[in-house]
PDB file of C-alpha atoms in Angstrom:
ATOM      1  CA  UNK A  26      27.403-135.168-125.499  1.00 79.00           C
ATOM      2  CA  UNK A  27      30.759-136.639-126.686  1.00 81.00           C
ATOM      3  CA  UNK A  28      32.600-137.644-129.944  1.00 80.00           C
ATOM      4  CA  UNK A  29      33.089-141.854-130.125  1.00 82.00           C
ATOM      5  CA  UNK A  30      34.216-142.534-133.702  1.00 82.00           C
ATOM      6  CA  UNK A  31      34.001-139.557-135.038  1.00 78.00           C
ATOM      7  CA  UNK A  32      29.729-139.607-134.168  1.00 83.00           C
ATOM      8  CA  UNK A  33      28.078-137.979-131.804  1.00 84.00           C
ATOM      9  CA  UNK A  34      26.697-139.639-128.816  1.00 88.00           C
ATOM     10  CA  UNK A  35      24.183-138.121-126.147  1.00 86.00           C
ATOM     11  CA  UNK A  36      23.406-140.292-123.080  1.00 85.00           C
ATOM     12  CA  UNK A  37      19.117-139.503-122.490  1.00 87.00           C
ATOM     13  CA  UNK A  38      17.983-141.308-120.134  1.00 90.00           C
ATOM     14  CA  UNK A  39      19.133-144.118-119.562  1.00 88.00           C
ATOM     15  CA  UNK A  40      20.313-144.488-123.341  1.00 89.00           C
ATOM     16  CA  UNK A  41      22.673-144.008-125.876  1.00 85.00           C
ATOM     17  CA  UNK A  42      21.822-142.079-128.902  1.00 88.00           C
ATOM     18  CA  UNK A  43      24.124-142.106-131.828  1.00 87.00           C
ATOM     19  CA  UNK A  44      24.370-139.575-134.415  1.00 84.00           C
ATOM     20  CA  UNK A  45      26.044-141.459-137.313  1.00 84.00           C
ATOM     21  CA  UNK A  46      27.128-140.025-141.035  1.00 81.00           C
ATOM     22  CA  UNK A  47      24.139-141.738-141.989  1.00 84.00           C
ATOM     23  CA  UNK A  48      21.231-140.326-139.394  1.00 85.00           C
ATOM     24  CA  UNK A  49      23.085-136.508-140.524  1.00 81.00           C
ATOM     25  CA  UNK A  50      22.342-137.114-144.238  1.00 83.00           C
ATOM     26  CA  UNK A  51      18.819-138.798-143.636  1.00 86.00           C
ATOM     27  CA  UNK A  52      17.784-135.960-141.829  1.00 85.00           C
ATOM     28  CA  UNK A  53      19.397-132.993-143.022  1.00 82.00           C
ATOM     29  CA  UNK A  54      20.192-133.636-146.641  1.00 84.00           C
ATOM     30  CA  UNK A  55      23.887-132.125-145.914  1.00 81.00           C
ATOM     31  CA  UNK A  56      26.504-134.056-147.732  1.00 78.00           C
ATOM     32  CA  UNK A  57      29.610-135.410-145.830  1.00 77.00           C
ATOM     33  CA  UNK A  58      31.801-133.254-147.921  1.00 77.00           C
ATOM     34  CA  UNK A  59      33.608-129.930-148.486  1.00 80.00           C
ATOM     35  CA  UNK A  60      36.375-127.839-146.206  1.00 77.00           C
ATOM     36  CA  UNK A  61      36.419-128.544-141.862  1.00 79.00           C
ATOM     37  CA  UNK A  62      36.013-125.268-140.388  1.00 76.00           C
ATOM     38  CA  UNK A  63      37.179-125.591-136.565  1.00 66.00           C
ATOM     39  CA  UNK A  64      39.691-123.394-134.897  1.00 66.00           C
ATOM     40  CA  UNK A  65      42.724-126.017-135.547  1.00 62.00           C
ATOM     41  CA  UNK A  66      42.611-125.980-139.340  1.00 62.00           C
ATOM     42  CA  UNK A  67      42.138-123.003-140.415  1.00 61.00           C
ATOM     43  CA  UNK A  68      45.172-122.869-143.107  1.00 58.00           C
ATOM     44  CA  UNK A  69      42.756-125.656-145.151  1.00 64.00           C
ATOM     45  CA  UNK A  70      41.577-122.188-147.240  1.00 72.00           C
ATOM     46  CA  UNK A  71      44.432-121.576-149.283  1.00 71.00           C
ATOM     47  CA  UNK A  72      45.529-118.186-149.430  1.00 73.00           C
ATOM     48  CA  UNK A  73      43.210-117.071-146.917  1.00 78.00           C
ATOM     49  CA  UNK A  74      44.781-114.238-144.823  1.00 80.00           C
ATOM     50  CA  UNK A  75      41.749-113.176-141.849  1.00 83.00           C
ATOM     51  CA  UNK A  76      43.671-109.150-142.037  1.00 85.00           C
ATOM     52  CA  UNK A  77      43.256-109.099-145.359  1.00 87.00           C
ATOM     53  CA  UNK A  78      39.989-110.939-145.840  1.00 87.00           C
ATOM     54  CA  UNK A  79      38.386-108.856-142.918  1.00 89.00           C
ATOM     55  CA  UNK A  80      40.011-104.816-144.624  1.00 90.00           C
ATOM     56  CA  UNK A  81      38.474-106.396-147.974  1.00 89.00           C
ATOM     57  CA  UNK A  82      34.924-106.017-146.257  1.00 91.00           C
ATOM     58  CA  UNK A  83      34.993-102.872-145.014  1.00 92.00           C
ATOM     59  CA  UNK A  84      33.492-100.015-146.335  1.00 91.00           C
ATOM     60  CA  UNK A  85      36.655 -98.071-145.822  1.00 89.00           C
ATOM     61  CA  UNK A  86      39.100-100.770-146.081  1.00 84.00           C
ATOM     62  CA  UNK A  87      42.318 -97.789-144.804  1.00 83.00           C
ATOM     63  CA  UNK A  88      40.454 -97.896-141.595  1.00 81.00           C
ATOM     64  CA  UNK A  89      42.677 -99.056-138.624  1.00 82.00           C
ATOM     65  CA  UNK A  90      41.614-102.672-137.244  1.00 81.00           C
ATOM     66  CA  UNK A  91      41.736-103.636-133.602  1.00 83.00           C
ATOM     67  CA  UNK A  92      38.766-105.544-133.049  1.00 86.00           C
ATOM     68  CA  UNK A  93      36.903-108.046-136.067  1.00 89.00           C
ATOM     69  CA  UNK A  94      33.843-105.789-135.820  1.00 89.00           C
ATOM     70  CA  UNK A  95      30.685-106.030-137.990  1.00 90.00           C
ATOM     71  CA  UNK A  96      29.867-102.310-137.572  1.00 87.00           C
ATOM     72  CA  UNK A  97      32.245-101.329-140.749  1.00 88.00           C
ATOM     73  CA  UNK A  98      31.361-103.936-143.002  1.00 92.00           C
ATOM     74  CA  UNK A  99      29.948-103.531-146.034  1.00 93.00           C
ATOM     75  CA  UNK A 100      26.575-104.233-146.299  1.00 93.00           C
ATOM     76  CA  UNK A 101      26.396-108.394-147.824  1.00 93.00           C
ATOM     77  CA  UNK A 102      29.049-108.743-145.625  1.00 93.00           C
ATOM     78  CA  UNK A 103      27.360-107.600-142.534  1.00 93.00           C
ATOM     79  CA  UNK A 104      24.613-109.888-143.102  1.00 93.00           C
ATOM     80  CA  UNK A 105      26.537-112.800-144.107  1.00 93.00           C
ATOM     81  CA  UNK A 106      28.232-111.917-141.200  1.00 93.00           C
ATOM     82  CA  UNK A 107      24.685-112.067-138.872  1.00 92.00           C
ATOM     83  CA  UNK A 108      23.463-114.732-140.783  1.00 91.00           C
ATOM     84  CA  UNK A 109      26.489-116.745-139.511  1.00 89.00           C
ATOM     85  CA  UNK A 110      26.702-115.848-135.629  1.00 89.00           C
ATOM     86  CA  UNK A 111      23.189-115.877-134.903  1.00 89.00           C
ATOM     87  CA  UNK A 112      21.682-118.498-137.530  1.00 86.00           C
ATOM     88  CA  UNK A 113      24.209-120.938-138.058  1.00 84.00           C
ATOM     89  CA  UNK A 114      26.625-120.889-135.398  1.00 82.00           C
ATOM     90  CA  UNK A 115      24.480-118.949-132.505  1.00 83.00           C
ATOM     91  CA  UNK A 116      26.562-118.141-129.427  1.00 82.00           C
ATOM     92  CA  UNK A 117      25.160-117.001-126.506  1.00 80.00           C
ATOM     93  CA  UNK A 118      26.599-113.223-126.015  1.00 81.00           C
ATOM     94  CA  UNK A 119      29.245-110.617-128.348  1.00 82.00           C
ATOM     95  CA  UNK A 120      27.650-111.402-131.976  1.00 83.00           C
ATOM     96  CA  UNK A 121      29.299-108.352-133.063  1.00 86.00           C
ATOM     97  CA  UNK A 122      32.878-109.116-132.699  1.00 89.00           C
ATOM     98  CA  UNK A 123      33.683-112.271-135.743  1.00 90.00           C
ATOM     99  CA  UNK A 124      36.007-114.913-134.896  1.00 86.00           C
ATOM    100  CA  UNK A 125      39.103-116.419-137.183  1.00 85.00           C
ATOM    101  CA  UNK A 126      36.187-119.659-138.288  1.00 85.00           C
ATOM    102  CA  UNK A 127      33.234-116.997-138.636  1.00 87.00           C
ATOM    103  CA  UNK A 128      35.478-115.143-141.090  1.00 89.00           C
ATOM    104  CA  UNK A 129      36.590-118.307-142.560  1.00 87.00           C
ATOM    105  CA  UNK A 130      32.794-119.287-142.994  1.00 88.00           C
ATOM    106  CA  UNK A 131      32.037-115.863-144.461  1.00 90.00           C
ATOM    107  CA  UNK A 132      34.687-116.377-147.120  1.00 89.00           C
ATOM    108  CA  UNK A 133      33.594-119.604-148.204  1.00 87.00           C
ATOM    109  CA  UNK A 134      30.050-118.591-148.587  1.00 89.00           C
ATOM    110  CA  UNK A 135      31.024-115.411-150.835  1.00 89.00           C
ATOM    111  CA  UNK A 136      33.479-117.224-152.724  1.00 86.00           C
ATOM    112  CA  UNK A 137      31.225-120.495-153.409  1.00 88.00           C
ATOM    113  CA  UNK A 138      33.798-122.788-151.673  1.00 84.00           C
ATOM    114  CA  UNK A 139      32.152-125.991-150.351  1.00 87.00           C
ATOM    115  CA  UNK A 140      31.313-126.195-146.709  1.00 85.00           C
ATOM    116  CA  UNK A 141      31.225-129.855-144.456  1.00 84.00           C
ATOM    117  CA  UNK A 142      28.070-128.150-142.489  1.00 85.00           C
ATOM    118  CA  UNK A 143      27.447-131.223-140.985  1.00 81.00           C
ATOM    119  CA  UNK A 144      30.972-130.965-139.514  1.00 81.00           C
ATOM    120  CA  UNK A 145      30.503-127.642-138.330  1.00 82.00           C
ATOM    121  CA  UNK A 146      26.909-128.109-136.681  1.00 81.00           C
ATOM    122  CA  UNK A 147      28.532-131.228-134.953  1.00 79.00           C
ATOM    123  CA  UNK A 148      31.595-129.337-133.747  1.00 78.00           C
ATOM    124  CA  UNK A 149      29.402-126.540-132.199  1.00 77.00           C
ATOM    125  CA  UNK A 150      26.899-129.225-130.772  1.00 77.00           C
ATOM    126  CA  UNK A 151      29.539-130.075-129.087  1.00 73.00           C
ATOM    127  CA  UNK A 152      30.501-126.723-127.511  1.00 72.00           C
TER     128      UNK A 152
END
């Protein structure tokens, strides 16, 4: 699987399937719009600070942080939290330690801000 033009394309056998913008709406519904979550453009949340974000979670938010662990969060955030490393953007082991996009995601779902999940889904297809 491989990016040309910004679609995906998957060589099965013997053929070339595109995924255009097109085939992702038709299918999925999704819009082509809202914020690009990948781990080089992060900053595109303004304001967002992952320290801060993550001690505004926890139940005790005085707690001292060395790992992004779901184990203190509070309890919407904990699922949210679930919700997006098994559901949404599975991985195959440590779905209890959230990375600087799963946070990201988790803000933007709390806070209402529009997502480009058909971005995303692409970006971890690709993974």
């Amino acid at each position: 699987m491989k990016f040309v033009d910004n679609n995906l394309v998957s060589h099965v056998k013997g053929v070339d399937m595109e995924i255009t913008h097109e085939v992702w709406i038709a299918v999925t519904k999704l819009k082509y719009a809202g914020l690009r979550i990948n781990k080089g453009n992060i900053g595109v949340v303004e304001d967002f600070n992952k320290i801060q974000y993550y001690r505004s979670c926890l139940k005790n938010p005085q707690a001292q942080v060395r790992t992004y662990s779901v184990g203190g969060l509070k309890l919407n955030e904990r699922l949210m939290a679930l919700i997006v490393t098994w559901i949404l953007t599975p991985r195959r082991s440590n779905h209890s330690v959230l990375t600087e996009e799963d946070l990201v995601c988790i803000y933007c779902i709390m806070n209402k801000v529009k997502i480009n999940w058909i971005h995303i889904i692409k970006e971890h297809m690709q993974k």
